[in-house]
XYZ file of C-alpha atoms in Angstrom:
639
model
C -17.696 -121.295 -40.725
C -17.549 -121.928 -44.363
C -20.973 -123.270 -45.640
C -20.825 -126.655 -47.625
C -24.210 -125.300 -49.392
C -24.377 -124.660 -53.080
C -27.055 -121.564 -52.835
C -24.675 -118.110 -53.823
C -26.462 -116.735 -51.174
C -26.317 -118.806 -48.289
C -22.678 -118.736 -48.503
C -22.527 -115.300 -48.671
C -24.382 -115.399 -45.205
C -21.594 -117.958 -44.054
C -19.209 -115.480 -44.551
C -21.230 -112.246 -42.812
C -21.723 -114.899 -39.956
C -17.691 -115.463 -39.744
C -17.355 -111.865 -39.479
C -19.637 -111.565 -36.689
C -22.524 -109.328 -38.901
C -25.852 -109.361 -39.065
C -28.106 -110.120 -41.658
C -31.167 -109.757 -43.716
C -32.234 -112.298 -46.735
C -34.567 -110.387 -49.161
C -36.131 -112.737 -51.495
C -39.269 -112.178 -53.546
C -42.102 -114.459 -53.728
C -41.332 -118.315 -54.469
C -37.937 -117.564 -54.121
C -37.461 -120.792 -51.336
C -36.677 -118.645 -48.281
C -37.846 -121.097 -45.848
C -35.390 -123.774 -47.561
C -32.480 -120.806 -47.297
C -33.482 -120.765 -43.498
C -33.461 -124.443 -42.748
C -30.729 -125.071 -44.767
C -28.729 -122.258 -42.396
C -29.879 -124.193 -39.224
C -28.979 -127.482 -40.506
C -25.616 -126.316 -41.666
C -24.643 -124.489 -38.721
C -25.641 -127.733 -36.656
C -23.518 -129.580 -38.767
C -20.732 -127.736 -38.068
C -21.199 -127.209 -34.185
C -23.736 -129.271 -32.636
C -23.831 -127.399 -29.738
C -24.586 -124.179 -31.523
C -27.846 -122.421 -29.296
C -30.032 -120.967 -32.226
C -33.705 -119.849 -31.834
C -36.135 -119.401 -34.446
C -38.724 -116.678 -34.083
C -41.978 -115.986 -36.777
C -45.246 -114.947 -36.681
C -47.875 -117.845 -36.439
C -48.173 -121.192 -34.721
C -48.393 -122.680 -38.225
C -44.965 -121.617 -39.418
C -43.786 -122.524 -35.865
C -45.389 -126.411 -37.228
C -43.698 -125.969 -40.524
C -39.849 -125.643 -39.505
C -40.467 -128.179 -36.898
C -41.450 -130.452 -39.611
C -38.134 -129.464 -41.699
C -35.370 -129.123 -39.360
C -34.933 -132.581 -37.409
C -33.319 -131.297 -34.471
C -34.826 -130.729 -30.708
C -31.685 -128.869 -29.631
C -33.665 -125.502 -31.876
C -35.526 -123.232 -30.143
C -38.954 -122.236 -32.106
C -41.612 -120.410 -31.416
C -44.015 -117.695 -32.553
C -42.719 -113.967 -31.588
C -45.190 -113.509 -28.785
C -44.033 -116.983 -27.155
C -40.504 -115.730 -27.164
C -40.802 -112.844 -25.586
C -42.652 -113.730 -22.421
C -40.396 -116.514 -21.850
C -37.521 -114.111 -21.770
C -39.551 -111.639 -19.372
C -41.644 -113.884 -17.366
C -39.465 -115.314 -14.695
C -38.569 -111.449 -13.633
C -42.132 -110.538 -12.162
C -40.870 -107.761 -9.973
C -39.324 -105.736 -12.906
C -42.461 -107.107 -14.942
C -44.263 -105.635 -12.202
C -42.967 -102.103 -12.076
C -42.499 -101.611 -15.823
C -46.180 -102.778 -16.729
C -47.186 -100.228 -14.034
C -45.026 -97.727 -15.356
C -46.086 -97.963 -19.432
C -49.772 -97.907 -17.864
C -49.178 -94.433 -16.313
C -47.230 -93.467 -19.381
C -50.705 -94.862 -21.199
C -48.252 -96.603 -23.501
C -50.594 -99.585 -24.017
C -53.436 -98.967 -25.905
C -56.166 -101.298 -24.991
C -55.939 -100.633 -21.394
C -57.894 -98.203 -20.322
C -57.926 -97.415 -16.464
C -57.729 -94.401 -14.389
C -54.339 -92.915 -13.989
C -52.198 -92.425 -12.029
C -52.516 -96.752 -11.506
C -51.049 -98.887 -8.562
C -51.497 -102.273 -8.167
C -48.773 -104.726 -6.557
C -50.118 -107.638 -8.479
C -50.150 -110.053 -5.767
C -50.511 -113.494 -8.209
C -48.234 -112.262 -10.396
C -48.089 -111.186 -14.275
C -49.673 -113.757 -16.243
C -50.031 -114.387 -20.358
C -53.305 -115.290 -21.148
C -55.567 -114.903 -23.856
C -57.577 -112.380 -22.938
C -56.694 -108.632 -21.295
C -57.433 -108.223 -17.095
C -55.374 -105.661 -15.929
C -56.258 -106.169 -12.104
C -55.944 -109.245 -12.155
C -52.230 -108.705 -13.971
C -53.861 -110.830 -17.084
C -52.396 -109.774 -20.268
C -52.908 -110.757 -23.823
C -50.321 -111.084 -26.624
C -51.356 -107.506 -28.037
C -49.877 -106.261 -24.247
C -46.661 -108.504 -24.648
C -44.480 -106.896 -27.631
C -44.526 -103.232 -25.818
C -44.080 -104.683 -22.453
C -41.139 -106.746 -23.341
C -39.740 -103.498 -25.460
C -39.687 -101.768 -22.197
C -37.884 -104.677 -20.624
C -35.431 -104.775 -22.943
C -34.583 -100.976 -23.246
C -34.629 -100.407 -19.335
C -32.588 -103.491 -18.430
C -29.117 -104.214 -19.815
C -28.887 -106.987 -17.846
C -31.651 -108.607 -19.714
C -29.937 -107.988 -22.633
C -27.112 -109.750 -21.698
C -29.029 -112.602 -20.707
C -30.258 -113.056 -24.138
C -27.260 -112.282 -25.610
C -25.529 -115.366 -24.388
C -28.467 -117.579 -24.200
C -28.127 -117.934 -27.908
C -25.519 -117.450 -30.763
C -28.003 -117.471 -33.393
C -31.507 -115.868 -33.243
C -33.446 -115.761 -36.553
C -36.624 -114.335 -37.812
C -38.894 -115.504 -40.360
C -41.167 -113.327 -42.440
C -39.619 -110.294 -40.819
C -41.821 -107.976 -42.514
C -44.396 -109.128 -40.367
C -42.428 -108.545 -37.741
C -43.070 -105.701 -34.829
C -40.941 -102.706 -35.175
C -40.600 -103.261 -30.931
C -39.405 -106.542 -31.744
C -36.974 -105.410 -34.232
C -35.485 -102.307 -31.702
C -34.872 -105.200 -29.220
C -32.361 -107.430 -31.511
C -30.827 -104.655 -33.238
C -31.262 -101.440 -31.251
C -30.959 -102.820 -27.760
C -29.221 -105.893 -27.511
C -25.822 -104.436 -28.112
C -25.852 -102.641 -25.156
C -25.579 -105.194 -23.475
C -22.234 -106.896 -21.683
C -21.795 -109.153 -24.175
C -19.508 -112.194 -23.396
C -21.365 -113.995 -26.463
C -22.005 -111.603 -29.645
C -25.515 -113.143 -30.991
C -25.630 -112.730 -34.627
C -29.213 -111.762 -35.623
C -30.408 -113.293 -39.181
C -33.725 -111.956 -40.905
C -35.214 -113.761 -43.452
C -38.304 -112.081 -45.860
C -39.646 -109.643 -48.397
C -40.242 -106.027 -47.575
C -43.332 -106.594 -50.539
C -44.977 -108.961 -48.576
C -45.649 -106.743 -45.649
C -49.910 -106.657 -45.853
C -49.904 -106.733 -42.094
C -50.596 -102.779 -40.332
C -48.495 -104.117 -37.269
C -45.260 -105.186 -39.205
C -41.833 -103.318 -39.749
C -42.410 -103.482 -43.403
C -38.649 -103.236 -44.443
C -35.033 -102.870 -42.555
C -34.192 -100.345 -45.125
C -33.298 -98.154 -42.174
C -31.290 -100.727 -40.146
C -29.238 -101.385 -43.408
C -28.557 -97.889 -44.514
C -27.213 -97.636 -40.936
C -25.036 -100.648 -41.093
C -26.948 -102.541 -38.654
C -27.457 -105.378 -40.416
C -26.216 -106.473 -44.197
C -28.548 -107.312 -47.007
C -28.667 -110.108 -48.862
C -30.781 -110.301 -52.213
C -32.384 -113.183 -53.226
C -33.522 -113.415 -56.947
C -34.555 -116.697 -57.936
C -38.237 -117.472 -58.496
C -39.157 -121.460 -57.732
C -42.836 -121.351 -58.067
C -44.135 -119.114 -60.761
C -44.650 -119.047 -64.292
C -42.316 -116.452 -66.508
C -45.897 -114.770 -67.390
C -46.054 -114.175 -63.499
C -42.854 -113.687 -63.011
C -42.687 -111.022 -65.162
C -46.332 -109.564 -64.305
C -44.617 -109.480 -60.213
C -41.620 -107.882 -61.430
C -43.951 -104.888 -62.752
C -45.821 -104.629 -59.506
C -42.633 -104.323 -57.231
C -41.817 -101.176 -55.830
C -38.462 -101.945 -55.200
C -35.427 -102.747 -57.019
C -35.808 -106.853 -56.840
C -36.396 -108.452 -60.314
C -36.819 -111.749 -59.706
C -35.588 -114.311 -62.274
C -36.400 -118.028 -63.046
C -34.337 -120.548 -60.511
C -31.258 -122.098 -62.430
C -32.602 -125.596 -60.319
C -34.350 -127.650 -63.090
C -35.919 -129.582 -60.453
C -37.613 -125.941 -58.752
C -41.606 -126.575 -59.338
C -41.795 -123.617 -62.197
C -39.341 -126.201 -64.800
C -40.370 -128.215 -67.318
C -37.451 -130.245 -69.186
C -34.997 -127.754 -67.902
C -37.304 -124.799 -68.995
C -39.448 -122.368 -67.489
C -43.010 -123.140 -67.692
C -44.630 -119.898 -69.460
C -48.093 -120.406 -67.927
C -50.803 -117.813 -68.400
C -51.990 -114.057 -67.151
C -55.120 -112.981 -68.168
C -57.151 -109.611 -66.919
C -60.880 -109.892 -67.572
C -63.206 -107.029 -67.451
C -67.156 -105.846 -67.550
C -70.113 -104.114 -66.435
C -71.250 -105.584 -63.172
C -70.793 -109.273 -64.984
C -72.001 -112.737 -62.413
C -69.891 -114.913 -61.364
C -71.421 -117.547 -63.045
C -71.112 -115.931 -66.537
C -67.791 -114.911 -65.395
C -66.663 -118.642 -64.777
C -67.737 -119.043 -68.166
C -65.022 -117.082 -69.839
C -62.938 -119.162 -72.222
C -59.771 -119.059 -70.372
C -61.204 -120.755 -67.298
C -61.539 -124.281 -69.246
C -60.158 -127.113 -67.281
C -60.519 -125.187 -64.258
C -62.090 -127.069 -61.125
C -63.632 -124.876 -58.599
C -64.431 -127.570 -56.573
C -60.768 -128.473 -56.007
C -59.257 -126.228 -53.245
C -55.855 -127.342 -53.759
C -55.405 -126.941 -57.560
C -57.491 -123.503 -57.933
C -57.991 -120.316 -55.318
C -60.673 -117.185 -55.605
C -59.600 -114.873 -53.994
C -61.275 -111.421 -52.376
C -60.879 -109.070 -50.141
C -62.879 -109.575 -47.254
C -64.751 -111.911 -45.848
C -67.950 -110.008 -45.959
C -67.982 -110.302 -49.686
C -67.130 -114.102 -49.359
C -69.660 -115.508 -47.075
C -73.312 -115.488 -48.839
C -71.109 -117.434 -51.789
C -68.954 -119.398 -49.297
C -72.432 -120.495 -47.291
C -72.448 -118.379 -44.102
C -74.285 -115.440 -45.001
C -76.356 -115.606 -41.502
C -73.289 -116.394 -38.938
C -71.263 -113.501 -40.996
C -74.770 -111.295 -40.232
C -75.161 -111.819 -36.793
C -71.380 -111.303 -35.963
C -70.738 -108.333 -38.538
C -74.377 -106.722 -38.440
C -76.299 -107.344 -35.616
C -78.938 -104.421 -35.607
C -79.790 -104.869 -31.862
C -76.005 -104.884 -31.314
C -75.802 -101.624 -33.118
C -78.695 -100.039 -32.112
C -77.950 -100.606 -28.379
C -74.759 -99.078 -28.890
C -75.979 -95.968 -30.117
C -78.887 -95.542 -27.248
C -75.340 -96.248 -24.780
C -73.826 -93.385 -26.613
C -76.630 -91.017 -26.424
C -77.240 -91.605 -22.278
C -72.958 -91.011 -22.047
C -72.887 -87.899 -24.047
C -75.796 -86.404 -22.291
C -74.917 -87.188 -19.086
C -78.359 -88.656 -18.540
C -79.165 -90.424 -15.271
C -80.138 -94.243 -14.940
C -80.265 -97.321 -12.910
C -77.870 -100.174 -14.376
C -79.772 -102.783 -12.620
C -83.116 -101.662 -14.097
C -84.201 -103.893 -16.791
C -83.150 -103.285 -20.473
C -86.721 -102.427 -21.572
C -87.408 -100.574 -18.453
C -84.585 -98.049 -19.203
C -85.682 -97.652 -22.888
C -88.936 -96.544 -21.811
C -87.335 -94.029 -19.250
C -84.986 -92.323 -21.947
C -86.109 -89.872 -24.305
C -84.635 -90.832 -28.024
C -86.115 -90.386 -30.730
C -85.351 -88.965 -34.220
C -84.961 -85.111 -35.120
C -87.249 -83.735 -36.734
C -84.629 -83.374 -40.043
C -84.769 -87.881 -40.379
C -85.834 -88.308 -44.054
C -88.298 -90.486 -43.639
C -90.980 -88.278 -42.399
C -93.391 -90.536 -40.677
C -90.337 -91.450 -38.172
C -89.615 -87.990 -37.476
C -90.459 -87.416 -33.297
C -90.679 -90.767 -33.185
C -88.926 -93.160 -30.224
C -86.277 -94.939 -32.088
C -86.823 -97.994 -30.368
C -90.599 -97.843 -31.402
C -89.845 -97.561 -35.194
C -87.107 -100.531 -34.578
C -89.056 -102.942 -33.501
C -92.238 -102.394 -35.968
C -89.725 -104.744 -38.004
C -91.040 -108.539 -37.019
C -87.372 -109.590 -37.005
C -86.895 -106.859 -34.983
C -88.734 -107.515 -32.005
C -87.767 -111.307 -31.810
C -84.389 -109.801 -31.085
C -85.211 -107.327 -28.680
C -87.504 -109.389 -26.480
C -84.309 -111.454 -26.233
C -82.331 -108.163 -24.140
C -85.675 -106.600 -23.043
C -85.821 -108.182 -19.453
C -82.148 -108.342 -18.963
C -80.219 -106.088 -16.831
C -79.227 -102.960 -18.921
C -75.749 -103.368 -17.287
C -75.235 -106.762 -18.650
C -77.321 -105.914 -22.293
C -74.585 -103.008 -22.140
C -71.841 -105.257 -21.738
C -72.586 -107.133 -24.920
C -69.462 -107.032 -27.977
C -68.553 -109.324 -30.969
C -67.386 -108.797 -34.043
C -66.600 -110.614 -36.867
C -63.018 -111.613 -35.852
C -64.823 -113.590 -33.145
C -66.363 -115.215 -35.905
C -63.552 -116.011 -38.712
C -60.565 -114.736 -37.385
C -57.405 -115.582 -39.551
C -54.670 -115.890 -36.453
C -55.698 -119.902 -36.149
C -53.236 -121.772 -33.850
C -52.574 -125.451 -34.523
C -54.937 -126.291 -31.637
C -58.406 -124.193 -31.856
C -59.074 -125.245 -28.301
C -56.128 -123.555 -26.607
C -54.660 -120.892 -28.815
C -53.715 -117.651 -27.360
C -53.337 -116.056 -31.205
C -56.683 -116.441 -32.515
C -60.092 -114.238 -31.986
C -62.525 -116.933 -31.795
C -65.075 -117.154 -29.659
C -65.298 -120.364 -27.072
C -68.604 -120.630 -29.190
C -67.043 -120.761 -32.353
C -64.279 -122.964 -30.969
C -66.302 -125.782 -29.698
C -68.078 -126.188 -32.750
C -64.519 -126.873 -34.316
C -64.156 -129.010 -32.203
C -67.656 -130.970 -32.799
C -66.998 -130.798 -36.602
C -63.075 -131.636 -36.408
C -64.353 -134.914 -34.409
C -66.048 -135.717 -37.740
C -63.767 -134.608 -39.987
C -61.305 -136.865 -38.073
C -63.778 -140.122 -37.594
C -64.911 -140.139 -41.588
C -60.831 -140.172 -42.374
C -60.008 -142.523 -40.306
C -57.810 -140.953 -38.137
C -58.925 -142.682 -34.874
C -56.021 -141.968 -32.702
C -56.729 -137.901 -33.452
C -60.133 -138.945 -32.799
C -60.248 -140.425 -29.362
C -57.920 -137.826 -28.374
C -59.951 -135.436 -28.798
C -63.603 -136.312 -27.857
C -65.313 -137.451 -24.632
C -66.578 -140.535 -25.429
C -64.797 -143.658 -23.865
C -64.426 -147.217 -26.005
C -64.001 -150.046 -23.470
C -65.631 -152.333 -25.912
C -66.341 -153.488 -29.100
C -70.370 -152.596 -28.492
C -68.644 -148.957 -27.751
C -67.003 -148.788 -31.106
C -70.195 -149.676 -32.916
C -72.250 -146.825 -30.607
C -69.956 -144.004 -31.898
C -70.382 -145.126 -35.077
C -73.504 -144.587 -34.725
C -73.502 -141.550 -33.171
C -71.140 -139.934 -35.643
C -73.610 -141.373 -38.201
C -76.575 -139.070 -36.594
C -74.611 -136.216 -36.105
C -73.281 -136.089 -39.747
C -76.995 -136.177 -40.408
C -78.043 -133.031 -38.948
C -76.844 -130.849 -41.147
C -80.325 -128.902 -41.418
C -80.628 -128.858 -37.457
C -80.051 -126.124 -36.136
C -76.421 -125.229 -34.124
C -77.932 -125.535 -30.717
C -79.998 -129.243 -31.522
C -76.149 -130.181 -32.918
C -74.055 -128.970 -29.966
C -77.203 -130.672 -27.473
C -76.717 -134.048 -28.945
C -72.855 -133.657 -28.892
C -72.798 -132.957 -25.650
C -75.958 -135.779 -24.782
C -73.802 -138.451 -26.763
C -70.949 -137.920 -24.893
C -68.438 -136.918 -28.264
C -68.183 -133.554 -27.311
C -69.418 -132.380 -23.699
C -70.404 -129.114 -22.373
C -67.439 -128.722 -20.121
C -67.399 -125.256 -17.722
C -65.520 -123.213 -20.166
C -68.324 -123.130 -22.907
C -71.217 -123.336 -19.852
C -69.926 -120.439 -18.741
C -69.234 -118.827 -22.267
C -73.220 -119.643 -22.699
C -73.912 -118.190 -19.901
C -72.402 -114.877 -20.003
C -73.313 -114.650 -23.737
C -77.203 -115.584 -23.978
C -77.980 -112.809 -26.747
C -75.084 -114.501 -28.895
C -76.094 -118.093 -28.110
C -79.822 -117.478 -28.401
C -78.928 -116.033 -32.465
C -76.527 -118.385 -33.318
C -77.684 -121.569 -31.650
C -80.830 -121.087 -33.987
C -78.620 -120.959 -37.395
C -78.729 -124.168 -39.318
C -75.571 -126.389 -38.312
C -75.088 -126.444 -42.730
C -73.502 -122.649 -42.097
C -71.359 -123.346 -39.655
C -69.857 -126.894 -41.730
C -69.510 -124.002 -45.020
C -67.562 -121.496 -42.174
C -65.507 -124.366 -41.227
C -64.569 -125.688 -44.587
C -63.833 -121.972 -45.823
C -61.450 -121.191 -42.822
C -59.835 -124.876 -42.918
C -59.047 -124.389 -46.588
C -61.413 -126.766 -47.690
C -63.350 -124.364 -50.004
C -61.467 -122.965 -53.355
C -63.077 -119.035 -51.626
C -60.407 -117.622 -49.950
C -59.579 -113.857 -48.747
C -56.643 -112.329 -50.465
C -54.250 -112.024 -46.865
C -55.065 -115.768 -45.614
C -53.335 -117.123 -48.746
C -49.983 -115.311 -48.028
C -47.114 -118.743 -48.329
C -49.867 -120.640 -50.043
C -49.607 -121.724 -53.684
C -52.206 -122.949 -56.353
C -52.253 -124.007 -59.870
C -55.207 -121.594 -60.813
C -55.753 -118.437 -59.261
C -58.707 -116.301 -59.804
C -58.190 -112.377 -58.251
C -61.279 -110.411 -58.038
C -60.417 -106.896 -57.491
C -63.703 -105.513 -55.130
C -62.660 -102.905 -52.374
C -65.860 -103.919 -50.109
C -65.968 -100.446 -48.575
C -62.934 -101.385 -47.119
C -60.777 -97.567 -47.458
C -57.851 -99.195 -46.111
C -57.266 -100.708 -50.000
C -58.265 -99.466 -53.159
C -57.835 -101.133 -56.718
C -58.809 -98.017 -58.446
C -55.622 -96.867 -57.277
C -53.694 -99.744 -57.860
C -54.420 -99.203 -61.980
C -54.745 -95.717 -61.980
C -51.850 -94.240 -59.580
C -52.064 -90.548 -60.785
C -55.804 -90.289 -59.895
C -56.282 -87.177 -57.954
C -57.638 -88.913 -54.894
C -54.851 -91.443 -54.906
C -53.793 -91.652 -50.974
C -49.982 -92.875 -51.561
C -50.277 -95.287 -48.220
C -53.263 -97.009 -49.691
C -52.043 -97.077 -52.634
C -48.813 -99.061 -51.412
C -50.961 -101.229 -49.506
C -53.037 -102.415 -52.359
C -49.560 -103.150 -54.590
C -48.061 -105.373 -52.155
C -51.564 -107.136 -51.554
C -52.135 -107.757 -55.544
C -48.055 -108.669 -55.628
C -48.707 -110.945 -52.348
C -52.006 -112.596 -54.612
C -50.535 -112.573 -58.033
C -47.710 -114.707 -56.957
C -49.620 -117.492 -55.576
C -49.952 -118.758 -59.534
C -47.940 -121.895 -60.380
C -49.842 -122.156 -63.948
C -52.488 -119.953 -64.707
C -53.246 -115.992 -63.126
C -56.970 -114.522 -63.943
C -57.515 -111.276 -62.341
C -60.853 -109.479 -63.178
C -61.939 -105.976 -62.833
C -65.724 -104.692 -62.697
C -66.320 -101.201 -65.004
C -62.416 -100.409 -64.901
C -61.988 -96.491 -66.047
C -59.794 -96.191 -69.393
C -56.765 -95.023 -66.930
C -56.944 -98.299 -65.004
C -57.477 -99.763 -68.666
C -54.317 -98.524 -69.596
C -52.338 -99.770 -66.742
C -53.835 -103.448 -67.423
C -52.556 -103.882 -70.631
C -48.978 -102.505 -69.567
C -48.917 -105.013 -67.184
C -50.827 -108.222 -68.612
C -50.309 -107.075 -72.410
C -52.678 -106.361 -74.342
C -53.510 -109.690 -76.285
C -54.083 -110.804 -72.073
C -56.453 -107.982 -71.492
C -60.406 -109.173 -72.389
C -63.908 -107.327 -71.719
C -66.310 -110.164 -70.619
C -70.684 -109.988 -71.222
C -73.249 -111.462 -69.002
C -75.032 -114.077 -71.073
C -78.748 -113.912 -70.801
């Protein structure tokens, strides 16, 4: 199967393919691995149209983006998760006995029954978005080891997949489960193969900042399980970044400038040079830092051109303009007050009635603070008492007070309920992302607008409850999309009311019953101003130039601004980053934070600003190795 493609590398993956190998493409950042994966498919159709080739990757939005590029139905795509059940479902009693089986073996670690566990399953083993093991409900975090077990006890399967496809390739493979990755290469072999399925991966082992991926195949290649294929070119960046990325890289990949002079980094057959700069001060604003010199003919505004970029979104929201959704989510005090009291009845085995009242119980149970508290007027005191002196306080606990303690005790969110990054092309039905059904219907109420005011009235009507049978009907939702874009200092719950009273977007049973079953949630976020939620949804659409530093991963930007803030988080840590020999330096960490500065630096098509608050003279030192020193600029507040 020679390849008619001009890439050096693809046609060295023409001829692994004629030989029957497998194969990994390693490519650094910008280096057009996508284009080396479509131009693969395309090829390989072109050659035999009846070729069977599936396309695996991580999120529903890549799943969007090769659709979009490879113009032919006859490909399989879909996200990982999507794969895998449809390979398993149809076999419900061997489904049946190896969930069963991994639950006794307590393989699965959000399930949490009593072993040893027997249930027939009656209605089967069903994918869903949420986790019910009676009721054989399982989410996608359930899927990857129950499908690994498949695999591994059943040959047969094996086979089945084997000769289902000739081709099966994965994108971003670093993101990739290891479980995933024993299936194609470890177990699929064993099978009895009439059809040998080549396996392709296409990636870069620097760009693993997920926990849950593989990371590398450095393994799988050193044992000759699948052949690598390096991919140098850079498309996107500036030589400045190119050359900064090349530093970062813990690996052996230098990437160099593509040889295309129509790749987006080439002016007149020349590499743009662009610009690195790494700014530095003591505890300097953001507005005086925005005034530094080399962020002139920058637009802020403009979230396509220019990208901030931080770690979490807890030190993005009181900028971004949800500082009171990202409290009530992240911090509830109530929330994590209650969960302490819970703690302290478990751990001393202390006697109660669920079905008392919340308030009722309180008053029953003995907690208060030892008598070693620092603040001495609290010390003896009922913690509950001292909690609720606070105005704010109270309002929130005569919202649980008369409520069942069983149900007040049921009560969990979390931020990822809130801004969850694992977005599906459709909010409404996505088994990937964390969002609550609160959350999600007011995407829904502001995506109706969003859709109306760009004229996209065939999304529109789609999507929203309201019925035009006449030309008096198109003027009413004018109208009514005219009031509701007016409410942005209403509160949530006045805005979701009069979407639901106007017909655009109704209260259907899913979100009365979300309501319902949530009425401490509801009661503190219905009474935000609607403005936080429009800032939420603009900052997790893209709309807003604030982003965190793993949502941009594939994303590119003219100007990109890197602030380098840990945010308690211990999982990163810049220090490190600049200043490897440090005696605290934790060596996982520290890899971690490399490929998440390599994963941010190489979003730059022009111009890279990273900035550093009170950097030591270590971390110093590293900066100007990397940027140069001419690039390397201490920044004042101005007064």
């Amino acid at each position: 199967m020679a390849s008619k493609v001009t890439e050096d590398e693809v046609s060295e993956i023409f001829k692994l393919i004629d030989d029957k190998k497998n194969f990994v493409l390693n490519g650094g950042a910008g280096s057009g691995k996508t284009y080396s994966l479509v131009s693969i498919i395309n090829e390989i159709y072109s050659q035999n149209p009846l070729s069977k080739i599936a396309c695996i990757t991580y999120t529903n939005a890549a799943v969007h983006e090769i659709e979009n590029r490879v113009a032919n139905k006859k490909l399989k795509i879909a996200t990982i998760h999507d794969f895998l059940w449809e390979n398993i479902y149809s076999y419900q009693k061997e489904l049946k006995e190896t969930l069963v089986e991994g639950i006794n073996k307590q393989i699965f670690k959000n399930i949490k029954v009593e072993t040893p566990y027997d249930n027939n399953f009656q209605d089967g083993i069903k994918y869903t978005e949420h986790l019910r093991i009676d009721y054989g409900e399982i989410s996608h975090d359930e899927i990857i080891i129950l499908a690994n077990q498949m695999f591994e006890k059943y040959p047969k399967l094996c086979s089945i997949l084997n000769n289902k496809y000739d081709f099966i390739f994965v994108d971003e493979y670093q993101d990739t489960f290891s479980e995933v990755v024993k299936i194609l290469l470890d177990f699929l072999p064993r099978g009895d193969n009439v059809n040998k399925c080549i396996i392709g991966f296409f990636g870069d082992s620097m760009q693993a900042i997920y926990n849950n991926g593989i990371g590398d195949l450095n393994e799988y290649i050193k044992l000759k399980k699948v052949t690598e294929i390096v991919k140098k070119q850079n498309r996107r960046n500036p030589q400045t970044v190119i050359d900064l990325a090349n530093k970062i890289r813990t690996d052996n990949l230098k990437q160099e400038p593509s040889e295309d002079f129509n790749a987006p980094n080439m002016e007149n057959g020349i590499v743009k040079q662009g610009s690195i700069k790494f700014l530095y001060g003591d505890n300097i604003s953001y507005d005086n830092l925005k005034k530094a010199s080399c962020f002139v003919g920058w637009d802020f505004n403009d979230s396509k051109e220019t990208k901030e970029l931080r770690l979490t979104h807890n030190l993005i929201a009181d900028t971004a303009g949800f500082p009171s959704l990202m409290e009530i989510y992240d911090k509830d005090p109530l929330i994590k007050l209650k969960n302490e009291f819970c703690k302290h009845i478990k751990e001393n085995n202390i006697s109660i009635d669920e079905d008392k009242s919340f308030g009722d119980v309180v008053n029953e149970v003995e907690w208060t603070f030892s008598d070693k508290v620092k603040v001495v007027e609290n010390r003896g005191k009922s913690k509950f008492e001292v909690f609720i002196k606070e105005p704010e306080n109270k309002k929130l606990y005569d919202l649980v007070k008369n409520m069942k303690f069983i149900d007040v005790k049921k009560i969990y969110f979390d931020k990822d309920n809130l801004i969850s990054d694992k977005k599906a092309i459709d909010e409404t039905s996505s088994t990937q992302s964390k969002r609550d059904k609160l959350i999600r219907h007011l995407f829904k109420i502001q995506s109706l607008v969003k859709m109306y005011k760009e004229k996209k009235y065939n999304d529109f009507l789609r999507r929203t409850s309201f019925r035009i049978t006449s030309i008096k009907d198109k003027e009413k939702i004018h109208d009514k999309i005219s009031e509701l874009s007016s409410m942005e200092n209403k509160t949530i719950g006045d805005v979701i009311s009069y979407a639901d009273k106007s017909d655009l977007c109704i209260l259907d049973d899913t979100i009365n019953d979300f309501i319902k079953s949530n009425q401490y949630l509801y009661s503190r976020v219905s009474e935000v101003k609607y403005i936080e939620f429009i800032s939420l949804y603009n900052y997790l659409e893209g709309f807003s130039p604030l982003s965190t530093q793993h949502k941009i991963k594939g994303e590119e930007f003219k100007n990109v601004l890197i602030i380098l803030d840990n945010g308690k988080w211990n999982s990163y840590n810049f220090k490190y980053l600049l200043d490897p020999q440090n005696k605290n330096c934790k060596q996982d960490v520290l890899l971690r934070t490399q490929k998440l500065f390599y994963v941010c630096c190489t979003r730059a098509m022009d111009n890279l600003v990273v900035y550093c608050d009170k950097p030591t003279d270590a971390m110093l030192k590293t900066a100007k190795s990397w940027f140069g020193e001419d690039n390397c600029q201490e920044i004042y507040n101005v007064i």
